[in-house]
Coordinates of C-alpha atoms in Angstrom, one line a residue:
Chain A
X1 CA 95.7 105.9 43.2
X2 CA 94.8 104.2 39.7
X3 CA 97.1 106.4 38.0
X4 CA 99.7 106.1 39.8
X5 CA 103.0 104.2 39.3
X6 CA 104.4 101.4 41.6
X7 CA 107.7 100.2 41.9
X8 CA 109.5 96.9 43.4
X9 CA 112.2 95.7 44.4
X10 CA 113.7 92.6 42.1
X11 CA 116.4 90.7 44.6
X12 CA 114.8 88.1 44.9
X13 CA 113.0 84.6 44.0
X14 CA 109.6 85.9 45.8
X15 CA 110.3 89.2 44.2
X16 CA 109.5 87.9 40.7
X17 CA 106.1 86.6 41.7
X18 CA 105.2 89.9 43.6
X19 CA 106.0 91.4 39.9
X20 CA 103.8 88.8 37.7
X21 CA 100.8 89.7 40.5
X22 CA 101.7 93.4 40.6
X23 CA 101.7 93.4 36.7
X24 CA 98.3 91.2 36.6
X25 CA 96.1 93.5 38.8
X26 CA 97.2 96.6 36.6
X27 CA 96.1 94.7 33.2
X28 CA 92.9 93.5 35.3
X29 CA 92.2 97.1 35.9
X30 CA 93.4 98.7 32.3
X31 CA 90.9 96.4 31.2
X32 CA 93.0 94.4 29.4
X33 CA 91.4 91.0 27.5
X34 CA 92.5 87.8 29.5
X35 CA 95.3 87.3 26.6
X36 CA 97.1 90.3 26.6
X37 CA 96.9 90.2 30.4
X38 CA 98.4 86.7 30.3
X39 CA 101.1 88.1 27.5
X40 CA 101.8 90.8 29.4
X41 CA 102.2 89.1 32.9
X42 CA 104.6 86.2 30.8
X43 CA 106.6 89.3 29.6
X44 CA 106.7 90.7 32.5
X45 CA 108.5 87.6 34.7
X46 CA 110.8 86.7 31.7
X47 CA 112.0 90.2 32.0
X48 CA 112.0 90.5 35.9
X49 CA 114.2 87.4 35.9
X50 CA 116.7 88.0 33.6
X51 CA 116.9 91.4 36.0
X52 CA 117.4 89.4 39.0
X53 CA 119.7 86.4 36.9
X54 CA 121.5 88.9 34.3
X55 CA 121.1 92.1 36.2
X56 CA 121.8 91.0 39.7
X57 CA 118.9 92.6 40.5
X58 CA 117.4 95.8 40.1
X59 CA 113.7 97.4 39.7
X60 CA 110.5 96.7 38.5
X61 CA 108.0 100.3 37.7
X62 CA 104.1 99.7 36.8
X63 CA 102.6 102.4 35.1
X64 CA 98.9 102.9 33.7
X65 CA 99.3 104.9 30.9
X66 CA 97.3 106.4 27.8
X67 CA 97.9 106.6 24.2
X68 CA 97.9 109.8 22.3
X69 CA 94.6 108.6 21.1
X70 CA 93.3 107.7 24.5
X71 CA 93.6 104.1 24.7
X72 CA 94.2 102.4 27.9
X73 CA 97.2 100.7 28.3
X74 CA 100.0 99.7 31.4
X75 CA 104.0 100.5 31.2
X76 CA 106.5 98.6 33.0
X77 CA 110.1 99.8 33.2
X78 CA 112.6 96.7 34.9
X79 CA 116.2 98.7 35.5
X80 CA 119.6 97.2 36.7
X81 CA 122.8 98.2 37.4
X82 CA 124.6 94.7 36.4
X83 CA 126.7 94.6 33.6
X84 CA 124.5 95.5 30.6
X85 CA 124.6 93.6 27.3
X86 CA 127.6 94.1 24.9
X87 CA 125.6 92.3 21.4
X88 CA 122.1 93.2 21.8
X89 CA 121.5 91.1 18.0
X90 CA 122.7 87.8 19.7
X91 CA 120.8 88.6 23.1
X92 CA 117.5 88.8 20.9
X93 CA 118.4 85.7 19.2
X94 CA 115.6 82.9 19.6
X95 CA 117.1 79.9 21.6
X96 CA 120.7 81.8 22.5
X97 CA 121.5 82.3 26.3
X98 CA 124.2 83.0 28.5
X99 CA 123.0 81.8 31.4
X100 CA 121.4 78.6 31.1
X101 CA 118.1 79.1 30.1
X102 CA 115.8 78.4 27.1
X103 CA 117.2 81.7 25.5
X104 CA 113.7 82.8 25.0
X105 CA 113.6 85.8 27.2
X106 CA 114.2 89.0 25.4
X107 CA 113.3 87.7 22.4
X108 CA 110.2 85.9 23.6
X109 CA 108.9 89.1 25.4
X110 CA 109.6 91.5 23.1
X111 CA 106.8 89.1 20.8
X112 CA 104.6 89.3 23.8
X113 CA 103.8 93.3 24.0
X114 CA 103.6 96.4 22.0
X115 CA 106.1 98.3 22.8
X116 CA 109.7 97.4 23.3
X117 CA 112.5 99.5 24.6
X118 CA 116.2 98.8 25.3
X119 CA 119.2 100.7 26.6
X120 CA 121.9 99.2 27.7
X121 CA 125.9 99.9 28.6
X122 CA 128.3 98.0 29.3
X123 CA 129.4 97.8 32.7
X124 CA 126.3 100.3 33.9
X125 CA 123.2 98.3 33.5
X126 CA 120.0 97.6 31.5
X127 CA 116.9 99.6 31.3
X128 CA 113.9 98.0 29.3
X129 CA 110.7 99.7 28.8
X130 CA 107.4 97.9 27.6
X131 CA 104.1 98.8 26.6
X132 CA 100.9 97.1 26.0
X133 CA 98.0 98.7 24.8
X134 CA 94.4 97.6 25.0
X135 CA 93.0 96.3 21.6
Chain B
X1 CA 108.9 78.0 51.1
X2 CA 105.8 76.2 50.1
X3 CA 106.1 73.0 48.4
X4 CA 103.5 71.2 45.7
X5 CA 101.8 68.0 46.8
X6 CA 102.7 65.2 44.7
X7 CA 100.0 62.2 45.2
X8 CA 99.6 58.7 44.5
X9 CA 96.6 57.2 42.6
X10 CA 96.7 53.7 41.5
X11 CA 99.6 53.8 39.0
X12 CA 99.7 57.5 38.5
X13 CA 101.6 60.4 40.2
X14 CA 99.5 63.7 40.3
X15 CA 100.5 66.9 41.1
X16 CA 97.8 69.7 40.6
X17 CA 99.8 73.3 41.1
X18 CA 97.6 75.1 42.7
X19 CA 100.2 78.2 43.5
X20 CA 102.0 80.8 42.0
X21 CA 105.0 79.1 41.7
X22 CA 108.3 81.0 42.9
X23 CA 111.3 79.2 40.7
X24 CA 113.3 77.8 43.8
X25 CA 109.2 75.8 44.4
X26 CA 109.2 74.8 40.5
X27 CA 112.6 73.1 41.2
X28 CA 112.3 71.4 44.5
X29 CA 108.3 70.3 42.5
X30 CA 111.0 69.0 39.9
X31 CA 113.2 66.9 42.4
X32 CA 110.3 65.6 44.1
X33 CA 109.1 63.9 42.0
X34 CA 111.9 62.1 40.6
X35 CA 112.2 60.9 44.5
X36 CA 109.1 59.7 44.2
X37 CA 108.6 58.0 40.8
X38 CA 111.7 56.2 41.9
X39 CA 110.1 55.1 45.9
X40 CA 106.9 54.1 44.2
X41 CA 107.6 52.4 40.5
X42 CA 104.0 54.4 39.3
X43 CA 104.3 54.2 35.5
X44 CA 102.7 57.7 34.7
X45 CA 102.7 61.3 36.3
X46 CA 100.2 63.8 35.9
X47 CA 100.5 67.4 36.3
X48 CA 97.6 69.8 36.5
X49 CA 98.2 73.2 36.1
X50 CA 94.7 74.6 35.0
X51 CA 95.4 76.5 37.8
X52 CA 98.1 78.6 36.4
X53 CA 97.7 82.0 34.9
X54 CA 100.5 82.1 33.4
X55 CA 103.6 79.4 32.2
X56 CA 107.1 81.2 31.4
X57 CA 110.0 79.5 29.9
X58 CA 111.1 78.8 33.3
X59 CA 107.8 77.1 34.4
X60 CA 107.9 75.2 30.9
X61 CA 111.4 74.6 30.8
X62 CA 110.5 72.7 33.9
X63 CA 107.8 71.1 33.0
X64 CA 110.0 69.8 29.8
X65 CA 112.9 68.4 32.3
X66 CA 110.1 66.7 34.6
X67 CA 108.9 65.0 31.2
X68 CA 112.2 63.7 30.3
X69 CA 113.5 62.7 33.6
X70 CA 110.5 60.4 34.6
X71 CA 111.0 58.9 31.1
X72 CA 114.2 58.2 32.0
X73 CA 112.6 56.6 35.0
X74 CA 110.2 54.8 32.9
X75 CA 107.6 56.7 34.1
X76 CA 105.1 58.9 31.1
X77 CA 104.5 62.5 32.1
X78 CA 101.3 64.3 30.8
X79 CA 100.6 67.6 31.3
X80 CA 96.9 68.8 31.7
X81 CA 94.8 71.6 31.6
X82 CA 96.9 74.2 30.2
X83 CA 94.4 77.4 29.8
X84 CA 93.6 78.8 26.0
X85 CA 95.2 81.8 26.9
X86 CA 98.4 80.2 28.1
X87 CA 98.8 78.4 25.3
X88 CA 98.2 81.3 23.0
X89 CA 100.8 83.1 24.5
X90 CA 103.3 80.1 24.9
X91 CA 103.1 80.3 21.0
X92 CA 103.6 83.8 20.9
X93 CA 106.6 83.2 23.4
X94 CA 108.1 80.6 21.3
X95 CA 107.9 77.6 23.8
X96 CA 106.1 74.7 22.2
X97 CA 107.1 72.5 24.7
X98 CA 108.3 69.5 22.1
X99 CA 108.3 66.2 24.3
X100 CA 105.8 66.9 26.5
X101 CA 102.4 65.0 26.1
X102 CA 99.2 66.7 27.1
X103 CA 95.9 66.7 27.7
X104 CA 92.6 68.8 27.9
X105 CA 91.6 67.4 31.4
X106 CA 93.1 65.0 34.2
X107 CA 90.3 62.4 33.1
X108 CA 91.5 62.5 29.3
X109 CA 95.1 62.7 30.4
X110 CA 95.1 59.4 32.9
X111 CA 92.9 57.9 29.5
X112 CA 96.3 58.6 27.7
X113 CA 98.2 57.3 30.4
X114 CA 96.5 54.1 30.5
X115 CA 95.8 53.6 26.5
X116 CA 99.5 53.9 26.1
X117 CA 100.3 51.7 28.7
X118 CA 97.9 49.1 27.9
X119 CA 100.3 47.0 25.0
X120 CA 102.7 46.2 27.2
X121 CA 100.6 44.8 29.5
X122 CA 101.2 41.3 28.4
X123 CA 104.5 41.7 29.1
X124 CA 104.6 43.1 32.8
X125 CA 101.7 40.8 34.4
X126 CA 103.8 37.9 35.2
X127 CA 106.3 40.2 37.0
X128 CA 103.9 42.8 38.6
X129 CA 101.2 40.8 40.7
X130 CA 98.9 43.6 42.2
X131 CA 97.7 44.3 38.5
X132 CA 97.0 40.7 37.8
X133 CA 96.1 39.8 41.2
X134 CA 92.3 41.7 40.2
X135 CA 89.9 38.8 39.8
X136 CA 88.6 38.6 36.8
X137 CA 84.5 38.1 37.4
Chain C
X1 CA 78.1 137.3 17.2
X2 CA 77.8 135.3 20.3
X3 CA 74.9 136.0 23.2
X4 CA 75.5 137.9 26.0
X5 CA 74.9 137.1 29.3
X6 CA 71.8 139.6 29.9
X7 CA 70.6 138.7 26.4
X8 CA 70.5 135.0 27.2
X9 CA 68.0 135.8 30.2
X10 CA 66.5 137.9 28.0
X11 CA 65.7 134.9 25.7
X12 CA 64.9 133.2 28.5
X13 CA 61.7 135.2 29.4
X14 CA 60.9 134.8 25.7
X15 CA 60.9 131.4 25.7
X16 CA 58.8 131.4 28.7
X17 CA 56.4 134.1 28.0
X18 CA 55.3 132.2 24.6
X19 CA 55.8 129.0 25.6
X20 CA 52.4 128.0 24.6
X21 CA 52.5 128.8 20.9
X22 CA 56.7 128.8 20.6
X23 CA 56.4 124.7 21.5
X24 CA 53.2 124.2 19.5
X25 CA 54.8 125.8 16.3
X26 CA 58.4 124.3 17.0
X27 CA 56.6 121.0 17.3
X28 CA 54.5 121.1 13.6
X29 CA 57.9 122.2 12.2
X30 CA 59.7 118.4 13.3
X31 CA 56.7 116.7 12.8
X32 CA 56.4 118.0 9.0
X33 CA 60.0 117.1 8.9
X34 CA 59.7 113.4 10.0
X35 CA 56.8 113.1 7.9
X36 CA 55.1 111.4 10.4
X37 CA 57.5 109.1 11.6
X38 CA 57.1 109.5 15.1
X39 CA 53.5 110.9 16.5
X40 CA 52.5 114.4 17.1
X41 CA 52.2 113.6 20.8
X42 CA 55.7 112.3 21.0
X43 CA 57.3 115.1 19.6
X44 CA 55.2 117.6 21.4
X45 CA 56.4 116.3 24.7
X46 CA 60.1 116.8 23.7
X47 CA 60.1 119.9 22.0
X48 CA 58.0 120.9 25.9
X49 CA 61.2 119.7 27.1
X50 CA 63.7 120.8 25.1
X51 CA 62.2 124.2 25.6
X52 CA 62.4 124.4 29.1
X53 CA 65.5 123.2 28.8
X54 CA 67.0 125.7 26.7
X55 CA 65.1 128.7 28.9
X56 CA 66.7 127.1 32.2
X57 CA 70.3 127.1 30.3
X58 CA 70.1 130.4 29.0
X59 CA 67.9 131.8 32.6
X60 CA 71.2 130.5 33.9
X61 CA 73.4 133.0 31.8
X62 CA 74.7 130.3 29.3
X63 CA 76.2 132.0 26.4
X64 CA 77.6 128.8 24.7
X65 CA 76.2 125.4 24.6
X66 CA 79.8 124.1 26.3
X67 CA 78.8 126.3 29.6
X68 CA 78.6 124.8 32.8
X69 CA 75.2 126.1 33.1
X70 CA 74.1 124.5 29.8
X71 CA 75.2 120.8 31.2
X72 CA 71.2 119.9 31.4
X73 CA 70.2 121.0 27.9
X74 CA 73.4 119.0 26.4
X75 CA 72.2 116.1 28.4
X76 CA 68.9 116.6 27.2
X77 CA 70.6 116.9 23.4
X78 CA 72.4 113.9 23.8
X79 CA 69.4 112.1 24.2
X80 CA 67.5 113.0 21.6
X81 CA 70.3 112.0 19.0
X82 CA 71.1 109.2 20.7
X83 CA 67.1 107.9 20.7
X84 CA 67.0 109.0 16.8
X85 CA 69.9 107.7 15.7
X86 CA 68.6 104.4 17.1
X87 CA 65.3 104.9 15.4
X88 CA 67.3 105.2 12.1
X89 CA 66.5 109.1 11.8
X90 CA 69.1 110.4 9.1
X91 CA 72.0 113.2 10.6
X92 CA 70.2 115.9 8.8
X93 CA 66.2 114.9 10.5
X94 CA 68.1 115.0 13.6
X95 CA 70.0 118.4 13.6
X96 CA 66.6 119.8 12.0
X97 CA 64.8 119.1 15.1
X98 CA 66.6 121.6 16.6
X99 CA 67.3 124.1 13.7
X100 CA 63.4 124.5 13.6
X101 CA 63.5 126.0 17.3
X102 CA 65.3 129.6 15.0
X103 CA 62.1 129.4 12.7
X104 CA 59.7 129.1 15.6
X105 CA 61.6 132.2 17.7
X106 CA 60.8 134.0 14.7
X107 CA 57.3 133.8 14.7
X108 CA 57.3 135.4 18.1
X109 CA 60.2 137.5 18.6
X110 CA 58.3 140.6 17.4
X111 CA 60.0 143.8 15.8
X112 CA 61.8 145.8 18.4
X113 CA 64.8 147.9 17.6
X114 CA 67.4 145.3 18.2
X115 CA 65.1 142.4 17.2
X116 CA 67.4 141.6 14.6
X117 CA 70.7 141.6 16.7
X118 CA 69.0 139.6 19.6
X119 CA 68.1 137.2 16.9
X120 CA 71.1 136.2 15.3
X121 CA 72.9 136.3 18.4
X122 CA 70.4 133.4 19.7
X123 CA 70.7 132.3 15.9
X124 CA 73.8 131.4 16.6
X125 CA 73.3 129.6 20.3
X126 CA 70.7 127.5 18.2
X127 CA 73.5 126.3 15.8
X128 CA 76.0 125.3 18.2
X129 CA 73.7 123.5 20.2
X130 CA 72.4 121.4 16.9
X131 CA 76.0 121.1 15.7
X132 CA 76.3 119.2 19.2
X133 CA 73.6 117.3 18.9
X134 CA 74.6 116.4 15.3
X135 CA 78.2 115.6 16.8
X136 CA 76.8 113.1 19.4
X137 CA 74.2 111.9 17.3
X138 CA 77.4 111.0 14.6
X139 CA 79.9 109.5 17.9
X140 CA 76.2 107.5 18.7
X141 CA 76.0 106.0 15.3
X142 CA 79.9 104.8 15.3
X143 CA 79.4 103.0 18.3
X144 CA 76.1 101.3 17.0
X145 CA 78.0 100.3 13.9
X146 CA 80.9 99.0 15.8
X147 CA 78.7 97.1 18.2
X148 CA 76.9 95.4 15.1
X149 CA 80.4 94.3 13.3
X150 CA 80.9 92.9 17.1
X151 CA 78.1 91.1 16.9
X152 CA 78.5 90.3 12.9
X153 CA 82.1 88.5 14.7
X154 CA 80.5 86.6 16.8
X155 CA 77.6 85.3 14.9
X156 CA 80.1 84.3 12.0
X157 CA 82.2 82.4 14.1
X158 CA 80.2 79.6 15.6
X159 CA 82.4 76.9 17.0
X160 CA 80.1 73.5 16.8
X161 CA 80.4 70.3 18.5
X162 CA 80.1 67.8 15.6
X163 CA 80.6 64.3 17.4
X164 CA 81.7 63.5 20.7
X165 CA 85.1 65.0 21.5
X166 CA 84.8 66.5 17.9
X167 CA 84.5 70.6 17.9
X168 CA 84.2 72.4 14.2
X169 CA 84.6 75.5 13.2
X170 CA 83.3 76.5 9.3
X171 CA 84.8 79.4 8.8
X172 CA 83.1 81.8 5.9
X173 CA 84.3 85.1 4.2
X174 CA 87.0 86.7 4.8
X175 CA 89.4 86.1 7.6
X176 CA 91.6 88.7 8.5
X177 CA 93.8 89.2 11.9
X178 CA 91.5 90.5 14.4
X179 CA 88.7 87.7 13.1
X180 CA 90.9 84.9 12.9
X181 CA 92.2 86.1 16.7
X182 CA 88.7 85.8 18.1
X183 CA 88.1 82.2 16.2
X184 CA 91.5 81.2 17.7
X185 CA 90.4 82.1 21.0
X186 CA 87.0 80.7 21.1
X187 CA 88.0 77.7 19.2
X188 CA 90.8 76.8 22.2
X189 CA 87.3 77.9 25.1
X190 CA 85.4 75.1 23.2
X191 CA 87.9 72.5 23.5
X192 CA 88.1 73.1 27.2
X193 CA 84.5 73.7 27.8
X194 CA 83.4 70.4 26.0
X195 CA 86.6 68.6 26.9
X196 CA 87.2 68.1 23.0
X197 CA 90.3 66.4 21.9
X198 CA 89.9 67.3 18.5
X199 CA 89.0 70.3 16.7
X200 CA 88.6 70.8 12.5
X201 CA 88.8 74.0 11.0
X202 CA 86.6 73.6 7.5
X203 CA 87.7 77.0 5.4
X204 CA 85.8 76.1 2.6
X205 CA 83.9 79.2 2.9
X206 CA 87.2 81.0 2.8
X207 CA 87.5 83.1 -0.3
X208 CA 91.5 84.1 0.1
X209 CA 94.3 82.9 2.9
X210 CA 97.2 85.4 3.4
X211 CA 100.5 85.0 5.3
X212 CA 99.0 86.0 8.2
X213 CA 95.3 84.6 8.4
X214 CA 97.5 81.4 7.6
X215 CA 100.0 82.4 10.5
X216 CA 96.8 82.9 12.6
X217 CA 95.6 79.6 11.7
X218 CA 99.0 78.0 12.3
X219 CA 99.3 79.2 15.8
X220 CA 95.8 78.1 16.7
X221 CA 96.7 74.4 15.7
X222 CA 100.5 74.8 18.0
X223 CA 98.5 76.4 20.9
X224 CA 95.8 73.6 20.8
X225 CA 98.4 70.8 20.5
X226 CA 99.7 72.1 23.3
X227 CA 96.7 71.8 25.3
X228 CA 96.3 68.4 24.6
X229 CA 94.2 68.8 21.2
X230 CA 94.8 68.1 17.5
X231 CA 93.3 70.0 14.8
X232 CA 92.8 69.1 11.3
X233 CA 92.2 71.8 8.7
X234 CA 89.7 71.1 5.9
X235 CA 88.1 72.6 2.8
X236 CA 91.4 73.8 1.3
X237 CA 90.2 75.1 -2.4
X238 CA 93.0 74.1 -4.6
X239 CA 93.7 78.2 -5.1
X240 CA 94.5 78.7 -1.2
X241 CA 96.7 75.8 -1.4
X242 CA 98.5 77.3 -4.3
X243 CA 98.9 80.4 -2.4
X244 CA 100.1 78.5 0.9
X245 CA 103.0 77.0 -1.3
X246 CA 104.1 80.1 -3.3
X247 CA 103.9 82.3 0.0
X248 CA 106.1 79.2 1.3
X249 CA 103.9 78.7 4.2
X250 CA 105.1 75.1 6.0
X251 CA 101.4 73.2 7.5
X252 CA 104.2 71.1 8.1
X253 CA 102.9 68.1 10.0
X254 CA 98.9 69.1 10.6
X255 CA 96.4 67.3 8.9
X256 CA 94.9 68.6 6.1
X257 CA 91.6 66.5 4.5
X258 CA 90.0 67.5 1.1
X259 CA 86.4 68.2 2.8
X260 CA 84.7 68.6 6.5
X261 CA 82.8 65.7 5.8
X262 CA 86.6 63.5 5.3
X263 CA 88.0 65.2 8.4
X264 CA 85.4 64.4 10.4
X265 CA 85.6 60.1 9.1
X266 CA 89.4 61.0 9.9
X267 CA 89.0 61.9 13.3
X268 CA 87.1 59.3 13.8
X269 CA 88.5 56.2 12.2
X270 CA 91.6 57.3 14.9
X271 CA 89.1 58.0 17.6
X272 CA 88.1 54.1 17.1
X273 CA 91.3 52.8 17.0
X274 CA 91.7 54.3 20.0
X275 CA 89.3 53.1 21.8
X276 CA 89.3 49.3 20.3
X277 CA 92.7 49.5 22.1
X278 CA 91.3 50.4 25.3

């Protein structure tokens, strides 16, 4: 049951704050210090709303995981089908946006975690992947 | 959708968040209490959110257009309580919340409040009579 | 040359049919080792353990210490290095506790015709069970040592409260990211906890400041202020604030005052204007 992953939905406003709790009970349970659980859980809503604002929506996967040298740690894949990002530099530009926000998002969260993934297409959809480890 | 409870206290608006805020709830928190600053001429809002595990740039981009609307409304937003680790990762996010005045507690934020509002005292007791109307022993 | 099964339980009965003098000789071995460290009686009653416990794992048919049916005796193993190594027994006194069981088989194995196989074969069961207990007794000592440099973090990190709504922190020797991390985060508790409006971080004790012990100290002041706190940093030697310059490191606008003792008259020459106003 621990091990396993769990996956939501992301259509909607409430869908975002099932995320943050999802994401906060795996860190709670990976044994993550209060910090990195409140880093990862900030990540974790910047990036499930740009999904549902950017993406139109899409899905959120929590995953416990383990490094190569054992240490604990949680994964959280957030996938869309919207209409990707054509100029990732400018997207992970502090304080640009293209939807009306602080512009902090990607950039912001990528600070926030460990790991920081990114594929994206044009006109197919975005697929980030994050990992933070326990220190 | 639930809504925050804004209340009065003397001269002060508070609003303690008690909920994880969905962002629709942050907005309609945001709109409120412009109503209200407006209906009841306070002079200073509160908002508690020791509560809250977390503040994202939506939360703090919020919390920021609160701040500047009630000053437009002549009314002084503090924001109290924020949790160490909230702050440490607001850092890390990049959000330093410029504009916004805070405090540690709601007691040291409505001493803020009143310190600051305290100078100009002189000015507003002929036109305000429940402050003045207090006896003086 | 590893043990078979029906040697093991052959073993086994040896161990047990000279238990008496096996565990009396095994026992004046360690204790001549430990030079007296630990008493006679002490030892007698593990080495009585240890022995059954390697005549139940090898009755069992255990041909390597790693068998199922040697779980007990590794426990058993485990303990003893674990109890030494927090006695401050050296790796070597440790292993030697066991390595002195081969000596004391010796004495009582006799001279039949495959005496000599039998021997080395268990020879070698000996070894592997002291290179496990030498294993665990080295995975014991890294997590005493990392629970001491724990400790070592905490103790140099005291956050005091210096006046009323005045926390300090004096920060001495060397700050580096995982340190200046737990400071940062128990620096921003205290504020809370005491309901502190101001904090002062004396580094006079600092010997060196690098871009990121500075970055570390930087965000602690941003993260405070935004909790409704100011910080003022203190005991800058006039060396750290050449480095801060040359590594172009902005303090931009936080207070800096020459000593802990000036910070604290700063803090609270603004504390009394504060409340003269009030």
């Amino acid at each position: 049951m621990n091990e396993e992953s769990q996956r939501l939905p992301v259509v909607s406003d409430q869908d975002v704050v099932r995320v943050r709790q999802l994401v906060r009970t795996a860190a709670v349970a990976a044994k993550l210090s209060l910090v990195d659980q409140t880093k990862l859980v900030t990540a974790a809503s910047e990036l499930a709303r740009n999904t549902l604002v950017y993406g139109g929506g899409g899905h959120v996967e929590v995953t416990p995981t383990r490094s190569e040298r054992g240490k604990a740690g949680i994964r959280i894949v957030f996938s869309d089908e919207g209409p990707g990002i054509a100029d990732l530099d400018l997207a992970f530009t502090d304080g640009y946006t293209s939807g009306g926000g602080l512009g902090l998002g990607l950039s912001g969260a990528r600070r926030l975690v460990d790991e920081f993934d990114i594929v994206t297409a044009v006109g197919e959809g975005t697929t980030i992947t994050v990992v933070k480890w326990c220190r | 959708m639930e809504r925050v409870p804004v209340l009065k206290i003397g001269d002060i608006l508070l609003v303690s968040i008690q909920i994880d805020m969905e962002d629709q709830v942050a907005l309609q928190l945001q709109e409120d209490l412009a109503e209200r600053i407006v209906a009841t001429g306070v002079g200073g809002v509160i908002i508690d959110i020791s509560a809250l595990d977390i503040v994202d740039s939506f939360v703090g981009r919020t919390l920021a257009t609160i701040a500047s609307v009630s000053r437009v409304l002549d009314a002084e937003t503090v924001v109290v309580g924020m949790r160490p680790a909230v702050a440490i990762t607001l850092v890390e996010l990049g959000l330093s919340l410029p504009g916004i005045r805070t405090a540690l507690n709601v007691e040291l934020g409505i001493a803020l409040l009143s310190a600051n509002r305290r100078p100009e005292m002189p000015d507003i007791v002929g036109d305000e009579d429940d402050q003045a109307a207090v006896p003086t022993p | 040359m590893p043990l078979s099964p029906d040697e093991a339980r052959r073993f086994a009965d040896l161990l047990e049919s000279h238990a008496e003098p096996l565990t009396a000789r095994w026992t004046e071995l360690v204790v001549a080792s430990l030079r007296g460290r630990l008493s006679g009686a002490e030892l007698h009653r593990q080495t009585t353990d240890l022995r059954r416990g390697f005549q139940s794992a090898l009755s069992a048919g255990a041909i390597e210490v790693t068998d199922g049916a040697a779980d007990e005796l590794r426990a058993q193993l485990s303990e003893l290095s674990s109890n030494r190594a927090r006695q401050g027994f050296t790796a070597t006194e440790t292993a030697i506790s066991i390595y002195a069981l081969k000596e004391a088989v010796l004495d009582v194995i006799g001279d039949g015709d495959d005496a000599l196989r039998l021997y080395v074969a268990f020879s070698a069961f000996v070894d592997r069970a002291a290179l496990f207990t030498f294993d665990s007794y080295v995975r014991i000592r890294e997590s005493l040592i990392a629970d001491q440099a724990e400790q070592l973090l905490e103790l140099s990190t005291p956050v005091v409260k210096l006046w009323e709504g005045v926390v300090a922190v004096p920060l001495v020797g060397t700050l580096d990211s995982a340190r200046a991390q737990v400071v940062m985060e128990r620096l921003l508790q205290t504020l809370v906890d005491t309901s502190s409006p101001y904090a002062i971080i004396d580094i006079t004790g600092v010997p060196a400041v690098d871009t990121q012990v500075a970055q570390h100290i930087l965000k602690t002041v941003v993260a405070a202020r935004l909790m409704g706190a100011d910080c003022i940093i203190s005991g800058i030697r006039p060396q750290i604030a050449q480095t801060i310059v040359a590594l172009g490191i902005e303090f931009g606008d936080i207070a800096t005052k020459a000593s802990l003792a000036d910070a604290l008259r700063y803090v609270l020459s603004r504390n009394g204007n504060k409340s003269s106003r009030s």
